[in-house]
Every structure is written in structure tokens, then in C-alpha cells.
Amino acid sequence: MQDYYELLGVSKSASPEDIKSAYRKLALKYHPDRNKEEGASEKFASINNAYAALSDPEKRAHYDRFGSEPSSQGMPGTGDMGGADPFDLFEQLFGGNRRGGGNPNAKPRGEDLQVEAEISLEQAREGAEIELEVDRLVGCTHCNGSRSEPGGKPAVRCTSCNGAGRVQYQQRTILGNFVTEQACPTCKGEGQLLVEPCTKCKGRGRTLSSDKVSVKLPKGIDEGYRIRVSGQGNTGPGGVGDLYVHINLKKHPSLTREEHDLHYTAKIGIAQAILGGSLEVPSLDGPKPIEIRSGTQHGDTLRLRGQGMPRLQASGTGDLIVTFKVDVPNAKNLSKEARDYLEGYAKVMGENTSSSHQPGFFERLGKVIKGE
């Protein structure tokens, strides 16, 4: 038997999130609805065996100690799922298993799905339409969701629950009789048993599909928001669930965002800070020319109105805020000409740059500019 950790491609110290992520990728890769290669079904079952053990803290601890799963008697087991359907585990990860005990007459709706989308500042500003690839369970086109093979024998009523899908148990206690109700273990809450399961979906009524879904972003959307896309989740007998898209914002190479405003740090030299000048700063519309005021101090800001992000579900637009960072060079990196000019300036201004008992000109100038 292959090691469960090796099967999933994770280390023995892997976190539950790492194990879940590894299982999801492999299960999608080897799912029989998607992978028709020889041995894919067996690989899919093995992957589910591994995840069933490693996703349960008690089973994982037992496996780490004995190298196998616990049997029903609590002793070292054989390392399999005991005949459990690997598709049940897969569907639970993809929104939850609908075969769990609700009233079959209620026709439950398909499960909702959760996905993440990473977008750029430009897409968030313009309210772009993005396209996502979503793995979801859709109605089987061969049996139209009936779960029985077309033309074959239809499903029959479960005799254990008489078609109700649920069974009741009566328990006597010193306080009286108590009645509990749970899903029928024979039909798993379906109320009926398949005689000839569909050959395509194996009697599940759904197959795995990878679909392109278009999502319209609201203008100004930010990191952490969630968008609901109706009718793009899993298919169920009572309808289709919804898709929830969680928004992540890509890091911009130059700009940072704080609510509706964008920020940029512009480095300028000592001469530019003293005499003033001009430079270009990046914006979402391309480079923007700005003027540097004479006497600009380290940390001063310049606000470009209307160059930020649209206010989400409101009127108005934020600003682009430029923060100046005065770059003070080290005297060792100056050319002789540049040093002579600065020494001449210091002499005219009456500043001492030669005393070893006082901070040098460049050190004092840097502290003044930075407000120290």
C-alpha cells in the first residue's frame, strides 16, 4: 500500500489546509468524468482513501502511529475506506453532499460554490468583466439527473423507510420514551434504490464539468469583497446553487491603495527639493507630469484630484497622493565637482563641514530635510 502522504504529494508535517489543497488538485486531475486514461478511476479511489484518513485528526494520528487506518473495532486496520463511495467525499469538498437525509420530496437545491479571483487595480477601477474557470457538478446529460440508465429498469421504493428517506428510532429512558429521526441508512435519504444505475454518472445524477463563467465587477471594488453570481453553483434536483467570488487585489508595481485613494512615493534629489523642478509619476491612466515646489521637504505630499479609485456604490472618485522622499546621497559617492559645489554652498551659508566634533554637512542636511 502506497504511503498516504506520498499519494497526496505532501510531507508528514503538512497542515490540514495543505492536505485539502493537494487533494483537491489531484481529485480534479483523476476524476473519472475528466480523466479517461486507464487506471484513473483506481488512482481517484486511492487519493480519496488517503484524504479520508489524513483529513480526520483521529484517523491521521492512528495512521501516523500504525501506518494504517483504525478498523471498526479500534485496532490497526487495513488501510481502506471500508467500501465507502469515493464520490461522496469528493462532493462534500465541492459544496457538501446532497445525499444526506433531507426529505426527497423537497428536491434540494444544488450547493453554493466558493472561488477566488485575483484582479488588477485597472480592472477594479473600470468595473471590468472577468472570466473564471469553475469546476462544478452539473446534471448528467445521459440520464437527465434521474440516476437510472435510460431504457433500463426504474428505481424502486426503499422498503426500509417506505420511500420517506428517513427512519425513526424509539429510545426508552427513565424520563420516558424519546423518538429520534435520521436519514435512512439503506437508501441514504433518497427514498428509493437504483436497479440499473446510469452508466455515465454511475447513479449520481451529476457529472464534473469545467465551465467558463463571466463575472461583472462593480466599479471601485476592493480586496476582501465577495460577489454573488446567481445560478452558477452545483446542480441539484431542486435547482442550481450560486457562485460566490472572493476578490483578491494584485500588487501594483508602483501604486498602493488605501480605500478610494492611490499612493505613490516619489524620490527627489537635494537640488530638486531646494530649487524645485518637475517629474512624471505613474497613474492608472499613464505617466502624469507634476511640479516640485521650491523648498519641498521630506514627507511633503501632492494631491492629484480625481486620479484615484471610484467610490464603490457611490458617486465621486478618490485622489492620487504623491509623497516626496528626499534622497540624500552619501558624501563618499559624490564626484569631486559635486562635492566642491556643495562645500562652496556650505561656506556661503556659514555651515561648518570640516569639524570632526560636529555632524557633517550632509548628515545635518539629511536630518533637517527628514525633520529629525
Tab-separated table of C-alpha atoms in Angstrom:
chain	number	residue	atom	x	y	z
A	1	MET	CA	0.000	0.000	0.000
A	2	GLN	CA	1.413	3.360	-1.029
A	3	ASP	CA	2.048	5.891	1.712
A	4	TYR	CA	-0.888	8.312	2.034
A	5	TYR	CA	1.376	11.347	2.302
A	6	GLU	CA	3.208	10.311	-0.864
A	7	LEU	CA	-0.091	9.779	-2.648
A	8	LEU	CA	-1.122	13.358	-1.956
A	9	GLY	CA	2.376	14.732	-2.510
A	10	VAL	CA	2.658	16.366	0.937
A	11	SER	CA	5.006	15.999	3.890
A	12	LYS	CA	4.044	14.351	7.176
A	13	SER	CA	4.060	17.791	8.812
A	14	ALA	CA	1.607	19.226	6.253
A	15	SER	CA	-1.205	21.384	7.637
A	16	PRO	CA	-4.878	20.428	7.114
A	17	GLU	CA	-5.124	23.259	4.569
A	18	ASP	CA	-2.145	21.891	2.606
A	19	ILE	CA	-3.640	18.401	2.608
A	20	LYS	CA	-7.006	19.709	1.436
A	21	SER	CA	-5.412	21.769	-1.335
A	22	ALA	CA	-3.319	18.813	-2.550
A	23	TYR	CA	-6.345	16.508	-2.526
A	24	ARG	CA	-8.470	18.970	-4.472
A	25	LYS	CA	-5.880	19.287	-7.270
A	26	LEU	CA	-5.347	15.541	-7.578
A	27	ALA	CA	-9.057	14.681	-7.322
A	28	LEU	CA	-9.842	17.067	-10.163
A	29	LYS	CA	-6.991	15.641	-12.228
A	30	TYR	CA	-8.005	11.978	-11.848
A	31	HIS	CA	-11.804	12.325	-11.607
A	32	PRO	CA	-13.323	9.706	-13.963
A	33	ASP	CA	-15.589	12.318	-15.566
A	34	ARG	CA	-12.489	14.205	-16.697
A	35	ASN	CA	-9.695	11.633	-16.977
A	36	LYS	CA	-10.416	8.693	-19.294
A	37	GLU	CA	-6.924	7.198	-19.083
A	38	GLU	CA	-6.518	3.638	-17.902
A	39	GLY	CA	-6.061	3.461	-14.149
A	40	ALA	CA	-7.515	6.937	-13.475
A	41	SER	CA	-10.508	5.536	-11.549
A	42	GLU	CA	-8.247	3.450	-9.307
A	43	LYS	CA	-5.995	6.464	-8.740
A	44	PHE	CA	-9.043	8.580	-7.874
A	45	ALA	CA	-10.175	5.999	-5.314
A	46	SER	CA	-6.680	5.800	-3.776
A	47	ILE	CA	-6.479	9.579	-3.463
A	48	ASN	CA	-9.841	9.622	-1.695
A	49	ASN	CA	-8.692	6.856	0.659
A	50	ALA	CA	-5.676	8.974	1.581
A	51	TYR	CA	-7.662	12.158	2.104
A	52	ALA	CA	-10.366	10.385	4.130
A	53	ALA	CA	-7.674	9.275	6.579
A	54	LEU	CA	-5.469	12.365	6.696
A	55	SER	CA	-8.334	14.895	6.883
A	56	ASP	CA	-9.651	13.303	10.101
A	57	PRO	CA	-7.420	14.194	13.125
A	58	GLU	CA	-8.043	10.886	14.932
A	59	LYS	CA	-7.543	8.751	11.820
A	60	ARG	CA	-4.430	10.712	10.902
A	61	ALA	CA	-2.928	10.229	14.375
A	62	HIS	CA	-3.668	6.497	14.155
A	63	TYR	CA	-2.149	6.294	10.673
A	64	ASP	CA	0.988	8.140	11.789
A	65	ARG	CA	1.421	5.649	14.616
A	66	PHE	CA	0.433	2.348	12.990
A	67	GLY	CA	0.710	3.038	9.264
A	68	SER	CA	-2.956	2.192	8.678
A	69	GLU	CA	-6.437	3.428	9.464
A	70	PRO	CA	-8.293	2.193	12.572
A	71	SER	CA	-10.765	-0.609	11.993
A	72	SER	CA	-14.306	-0.512	13.342
A	73	GLN	CA	-13.028	-2.345	16.440
A	74	GLY	CA	-10.495	0.400	17.099
A	75	MET	CA	-7.491	-1.812	16.244
A	76	PRO	CA	-4.977	-1.219	13.460
A	77	GLY	CA	-6.930	-1.536	10.248
A	78	THR	CA	-6.400	-2.484	6.643
A	79	GLY	CA	-5.931	0.985	5.195
A	80	ASP	CA	-9.069	1.328	3.061
A	81	MET	CA	-12.366	3.171	3.233
A	82	GLY	CA	-14.353	0.097	4.137
A	83	GLY	CA	-16.373	0.146	0.915
A	84	ALA	CA	-17.279	3.832	1.152
A	85	ASP	CA	-18.040	5.640	-2.090
A	86	PRO	CA	-15.108	7.929	-3.022
A	87	PHE	CA	-17.507	10.226	-4.863
A	88	ASP	CA	-19.245	11.074	-1.563
A	89	LEU	CA	-16.044	12.590	-0.201
A	90	PHE	CA	-15.423	14.466	-3.437
A	91	GLU	CA	-18.903	16.008	-3.452
A	92	GLN	CA	-18.579	17.042	0.182
A	93	LEU	CA	-15.483	19.066	-0.711
A	94	PHE	CA	-17.303	20.645	-3.650
A	95	GLY	CA	-20.098	22.147	-1.616
A	96	GLY	CA	-21.413	19.314	0.515
A	97	ASN	CA	-23.133	16.027	-0.303
A	98	ARG	CA	-26.814	16.480	-1.094
A	99	ARG	CA	-27.480	12.851	-0.268
A	100	GLY	CA	-27.528	13.274	3.436
A	101	GLY	CA	-31.046	12.838	4.695
A	102	GLY	CA	-33.378	15.649	3.740
A	103	ASN	CA	-36.904	14.889	2.591
A	104	PRO	CA	-36.547	13.748	-1.048
A	105	ASN	CA	-39.857	15.394	-1.892
A	106	ALA	CA	-38.336	18.769	-1.014
A	107	LYS	CA	-35.958	18.477	-4.013
A	108	PRO	CA	-32.903	20.196	-2.539
A	109	ARG	CA	-31.173	22.915	-4.475
A	110	GLY	CA	-27.581	22.442	-5.635
A	111	GLU	CA	-24.754	23.541	-3.375
A	112	ASP	CA	-23.218	27.012	-3.493
A	113	LEU	CA	-19.582	27.222	-4.574
A	114	GLN	CA	-16.745	29.497	-3.418
A	115	VAL	CA	-13.882	30.616	-5.680
A	116	GLU	CA	-11.193	33.309	-5.553
A	117	ALA	CA	-10.362	35.822	-8.267
A	118	GLU	CA	-7.244	37.993	-8.425
A	119	ILE	CA	-7.805	41.283	-10.233
A	120	SER	CA	-5.705	44.333	-11.065
A	121	LEU	CA	-6.232	47.919	-9.931
A	122	GLU	CA	-7.155	48.797	-13.503
A	123	GLN	CA	-9.866	46.111	-13.604
A	124	ALA	CA	-11.227	47.239	-10.238
A	125	ARG	CA	-11.360	50.874	-11.365
A	126	GLU	CA	-13.162	50.295	-14.662
A	127	GLY	CA	-15.507	47.592	-13.366
A	128	ALA	CA	-14.240	45.071	-15.890
A	129	GLU	CA	-15.841	41.779	-16.816
A	130	ILE	CA	-13.587	38.853	-15.932
A	131	GLU	CA	-13.803	35.206	-16.931
A	132	LEU	CA	-13.255	32.392	-14.437
A	133	GLU	CA	-12.925	28.655	-14.939
A	134	VAL	CA	-15.162	26.937	-12.395
A	135	ASP	CA	-15.217	23.217	-11.574
A	136	ARG	CA	-18.780	22.277	-10.692
A	137	LEU	CA	-21.245	19.413	-10.670
A	138	VAL	CA	-23.852	19.606	-13.427
A	139	GLY	CA	-26.841	17.437	-14.282
A	140	CYS	CA	-25.938	14.244	-16.131
A	141	THR	CA	-26.884	14.647	-19.802
A	142	HIS	CA	-27.262	10.880	-20.270
A	143	CYS	CA	-29.929	10.229	-17.627
A	144	ASN	CA	-31.094	13.868	-17.220
A	145	GLY	CA	-30.427	13.616	-13.483
A	146	SER	CA	-32.695	10.615	-12.884
A	147	ARG	CA	-29.658	8.497	-11.879
A	148	SER	CA	-31.130	5.456	-13.670
A	149	GLU	CA	-29.964	4.119	-17.034
A	150	PRO	CA	-32.307	5.374	-19.796
A	151	GLY	CA	-34.422	2.484	-21.061
A	152	GLY	CA	-33.469	0.322	-18.102
A	153	LYS	CA	-35.406	-0.629	-15.003
A	154	PRO	CA	-36.525	2.383	-12.939
A	155	ALA	CA	-35.629	2.940	-9.295
A	156	VAL	CA	-37.777	1.208	-6.679
A	157	ARG	CA	-39.096	2.440	-3.362
A	158	CYS	CA	-36.851	1.785	-0.384
A	159	THR	CA	-38.535	-0.767	1.867
A	160	SER	CA	-36.559	0.259	4.944
A	161	CYS	CA	-38.096	3.766	5.081
A	162	ASN	CA	-41.086	3.105	2.790
A	163	GLY	CA	-39.877	5.856	0.473
A	164	ALA	CA	-39.709	8.552	3.163
A	165	GLY	CA	-35.925	8.799	3.167
A	166	ARG	CA	-35.880	8.967	6.971
A	167	VAL	CA	-36.336	6.433	9.738
A	168	GLN	CA	-37.351	6.861	13.373
A	169	TYR	CA	-35.851	5.194	16.406
A	170	GLN	CA	-37.504	4.966	19.807
A	171	GLN	CA	-35.387	5.010	22.938
A	172	ARG	CA	-36.629	4.304	26.444
A	173	THR	CA	-35.123	6.255	29.335
A	174	ILE	CA	-36.036	6.933	32.947
A	175	LEU	CA	-37.549	10.199	31.748
A	176	GLY	CA	-39.788	8.460	29.226
A	177	ASN	CA	-39.676	7.443	25.588
A	178	PHE	CA	-37.750	9.553	23.099
A	179	VAL	CA	-38.087	9.349	19.324
A	180	THR	CA	-35.164	10.345	17.108
A	181	GLU	CA	-35.170	10.649	13.334
A	182	GLN	CA	-32.283	10.295	10.915
A	183	ALA	CA	-31.504	9.581	7.282
A	184	CYS	CA	-32.339	6.076	6.154
A	185	PRO	CA	-29.048	4.121	6.118
A	186	THR	CA	-30.276	1.859	3.307
A	187	CYS	CA	-31.097	4.499	0.671
A	188	LYS	CA	-29.005	7.323	2.206
A	189	GLY	CA	-32.047	9.564	2.453
A	190	GLU	CA	-33.111	9.229	-1.189
A	191	GLY	CA	-36.248	7.198	-0.502
A	192	GLN	CA	-35.524	4.916	-3.432
A	193	LEU	CA	-32.973	2.359	-4.592
A	194	LEU	CA	-31.454	2.170	-8.040
A	195	VAL	CA	-31.906	-1.030	-10.004
A	196	GLU	CA	-29.885	-0.056	-13.089
A	197	PRO	CA	-27.672	2.979	-12.335
A	198	CYS	CA	-26.791	5.363	-15.150
A	199	THR	CA	-23.655	4.126	-16.907
A	200	LYS	CA	-22.269	7.649	-17.332
A	201	CYS	CA	-22.713	9.220	-13.882
A	202	LYS	CA	-22.694	5.879	-12.017
A	203	GLY	CA	-26.070	6.626	-10.496
A	204	ARG	CA	-25.163	10.021	-9.027
A	205	GLY	CA	-27.229	12.174	-11.358
A	206	ARG	CA	-24.359	14.672	-11.752
A	207	THR	CA	-21.025	14.825	-13.519
A	208	LEU	CA	-17.982	17.048	-13.068
A	209	SER	CA	-17.666	19.906	-15.539
A	210	SER	CA	-15.225	22.790	-16.021
A	211	ASP	CA	-17.121	25.835	-17.233
A	212	LYS	CA	-16.260	29.413	-18.142
A	213	VAL	CA	-18.193	31.903	-16.025
A	214	SER	CA	-18.258	35.647	-16.728
A	215	VAL	CA	-18.300	37.938	-13.694
A	216	LYS	CA	-19.008	41.668	-13.888
A	217	LEU	CA	-17.021	43.661	-11.337
A	218	PRO	CA	-18.613	46.706	-9.712
A	219	LYS	CA	-16.529	49.845	-10.214
A	220	GLY	CA	-14.196	50.518	-7.300
A	221	ILE	CA	-14.356	47.029	-5.797
A	222	ASP	CA	-11.603	46.344	-3.271
A	223	GLU	CA	-9.790	43.434	-1.668
A	224	GLY	CA	-11.940	41.249	0.571
A	225	TYR	CA	-15.285	41.851	-1.131
A	226	ARG	CA	-17.475	38.965	-2.304
A	227	ILE	CA	-19.606	38.857	-5.458
A	228	ARG	CA	-22.612	36.542	-5.774
A	229	VAL	CA	-23.247	35.076	-9.232
A	230	SER	CA	-26.708	33.538	-9.255
A	231	GLY	CA	-27.217	30.089	-10.755
A	232	GLN	CA	-23.538	29.221	-11.316
A	233	GLY	CA	-23.048	26.721	-8.495
A	234	ASN	CA	-23.672	22.978	-8.417
A	235	THR	CA	-26.794	21.487	-9.950
A	236	GLY	CA	-29.315	19.767	-7.692
A	237	PRO	CA	-32.774	18.247	-8.218
A	238	GLY	CA	-34.364	21.455	-6.922
A	239	GLY	CA	-32.307	23.906	-8.958
A	240	VAL	CA	-28.788	25.295	-9.288
A	241	GLY	CA	-26.798	26.841	-6.431
A	242	ASP	CA	-24.931	30.135	-6.575
A	243	LEU	CA	-21.274	31.001	-7.093
A	244	TYR	CA	-19.517	33.312	-4.621
A	245	VAL	CA	-16.396	35.034	-5.933
A	246	HIS	CA	-13.932	36.310	-3.314
A	247	ILE	CA	-11.857	39.220	-4.615
A	248	ASN	CA	-8.091	39.497	-4.167
A	249	LEU	CA	-6.185	42.530	-5.462
A	250	LYS	CA	-2.919	42.117	-7.349
A	251	LYS	CA	0.021	44.166	-6.120
A	252	HIS	CA	0.612	47.134	-8.431
A	253	PRO	CA	4.272	47.717	-9.389
A	254	SER	CA	4.180	51.404	-8.371
A	255	LEU	CA	0.921	52.324	-6.649
A	256	THR	CA	-0.673	51.298	-3.377
A	257	ARG	CA	-4.324	51.635	-2.449
A	258	GLU	CA	-5.944	52.944	0.722
A	259	GLU	CA	-9.727	52.836	0.335
A	260	HIS	CA	-10.504	55.258	-2.537
A	261	ASP	CA	-7.072	56.908	-2.727
A	262	LEU	CA	-3.950	55.727	-4.523
A	263	HIS	CA	-0.457	56.482	-3.193
A	264	TYR	CA	2.932	56.876	-4.840
A	265	THR	CA	6.323	57.670	-3.290
A	266	ALA	CA	8.472	59.935	-5.473
A	267	LYS	CA	12.210	60.150	-4.820
A	268	ILE	CA	13.775	63.545	-5.484
A	269	GLY	CA	17.279	64.883	-5.069
A	270	ILE	CA	18.536	67.696	-2.789
A	271	ALA	CA	18.746	70.170	-5.667
A	272	GLN	CA	15.166	69.408	-6.742
A	273	ALA	CA	13.956	69.829	-3.178
A	274	ILE	CA	15.724	73.197	-2.808
A	275	LEU	CA	15.227	74.704	-6.255
A	276	GLY	CA	12.053	72.940	-7.398
A	277	GLY	CA	11.567	71.141	-10.687
A	278	SER	CA	9.306	68.680	-12.458
A	279	LEU	CA	8.962	64.928	-12.955
A	280	GLU	CA	6.470	62.313	-14.116
A	281	VAL	CA	4.632	59.991	-11.741
A	282	PRO	CA	2.727	56.826	-12.686
A	283	SER	CA	-1.055	56.719	-12.626
A	284	LEU	CA	-3.687	54.277	-13.878
A	285	ASP	CA	-4.030	56.492	-16.973
A	286	GLY	CA	-0.300	56.579	-17.684
A	287	PRO	CA	2.502	58.968	-16.597
A	288	LYS	CA	1.401	62.329	-15.157
A	289	PRO	CA	3.705	65.404	-15.075
A	290	ILE	CA	3.900	67.181	-11.704
A	291	GLU	CA	5.737	70.253	-10.410
A	292	ILE	CA	8.088	70.087	-7.416
A	293	ARG	CA	7.789	73.238	-5.324
A	294	SER	CA	10.944	75.035	-4.236
A	295	GLY	CA	11.697	74.135	-0.634
A	296	THR	CA	9.913	70.777	-0.729
A	297	GLN	CA	10.558	68.889	2.499
A	298	HIS	CA	10.949	65.164	3.047
A	299	GLY	CA	7.441	63.730	3.561
A	300	ASP	CA	5.560	66.563	1.836
A	301	THR	CA	2.615	65.443	-0.294
A	302	LEU	CA	0.926	66.493	-3.508
A	303	ARG	CA	-2.671	65.510	-4.207
A	304	LEU	CA	-3.838	64.857	-7.784
A	305	ARG	CA	-7.605	65.213	-7.613
A	306	GLY	CA	-9.757	62.550	-9.239
A	307	GLN	CA	-6.856	60.230	-10.094
A	308	GLY	CA	-7.774	57.558	-7.531
A	309	MET	CA	-10.460	54.848	-7.418
A	310	PRO	CA	-14.222	55.232	-7.920
A	311	ARG	CA	-16.194	55.115	-4.690
A	312	LEU	CA	-17.927	51.741	-4.528
A	313	GLN	CA	-21.705	52.132	-4.983
A	314	ALA	CA	-21.392	55.898	-4.501
A	315	SER	CA	-20.529	58.977	-6.502
A	316	GLY	CA	-17.086	60.554	-6.667
A	317	THR	CA	-13.514	59.382	-7.137
A	318	GLY	CA	-10.542	59.291	-4.825
A	319	ASP	CA	-7.191	61.017	-5.400
A	320	LEU	CA	-3.627	60.071	-6.250
A	321	ILE	CA	-1.400	61.229	-3.387
A	322	VAL	CA	2.293	61.697	-4.159
A	323	THR	CA	4.639	61.630	-1.153
A	324	PHE	CA	8.099	63.110	-1.687
A	325	LYS	CA	11.145	61.318	-0.368
A	326	VAL	CA	14.270	63.467	-0.463
A	327	ASP	CA	17.215	61.255	-1.357
A	328	VAL	CA	20.342	62.481	0.488
A	329	PRO	CA	23.492	60.993	-1.073
A	330	ASN	CA	26.483	59.794	0.865
A	331	ALA	CA	29.466	62.144	0.501
A	332	LYS	CA	31.643	59.190	-0.482
A	333	ASN	CA	29.541	58.673	-3.608
A	334	LEU	CA	29.818	62.282	-4.832
A	335	SER	CA	32.055	63.341	-7.674
A	336	LYS	CA	34.729	65.947	-6.898
A	337	GLU	CA	32.765	68.560	-8.851
A	338	ALA	CA	29.538	67.890	-6.950
A	339	ARG	CA	31.379	67.945	-3.629
A	340	ASP	CA	33.098	71.224	-4.470
A	341	TYR	CA	29.747	72.832	-5.312
A	342	LEU	CA	28.205	71.675	-2.029
A	343	GLU	CA	31.239	72.753	0.000
A	344	GLY	CA	31.020	76.155	-1.689
A	345	TYR	CA	27.316	76.367	-0.798
A	346	ALA	CA	28.087	75.434	2.809
A	347	LYS	CA	30.801	78.110	3.001
A	348	VAL	CA	28.443	80.799	1.683
A	349	MET	CA	25.792	79.759	4.178
A	350	GLY	CA	28.288	79.677	7.030
A	351	GLU	CA	27.930	75.967	7.649
A	352	ASN	CA	30.882	74.065	9.082
A	353	THR	CA	31.530	70.797	7.216
A	354	SER	CA	35.078	70.050	8.285
A	355	SER	CA	34.868	69.786	12.110
A	356	SER	CA	35.118	66.249	13.366
A	357	HIS	CA	33.365	67.265	16.592
A	358	GLN	CA	30.129	68.245	14.827
A	359	PRO	CA	27.890	66.387	12.414
A	360	GLY	CA	28.983	66.883	8.820
A	361	PHE	CA	27.089	68.974	6.292
A	362	PHE	CA	25.449	66.047	4.570
A	363	GLU	CA	24.412	64.418	7.829
A	364	ARG	CA	22.907	67.676	9.140
A	365	LEU	CA	21.184	68.430	5.841
A	366	GLY	CA	19.654	64.964	5.748
A	367	LYS	CA	18.342	65.332	9.287
A	368	VAL	CA	16.853	68.739	8.543
A	369	ILE	CA	15.117	67.514	5.407
A	370	LYS	CA	13.742	64.438	7.186
A	371	GLY	CA	12.612	66.549	10.177
A	372	GLU	CA	14.894	64.851	12.671
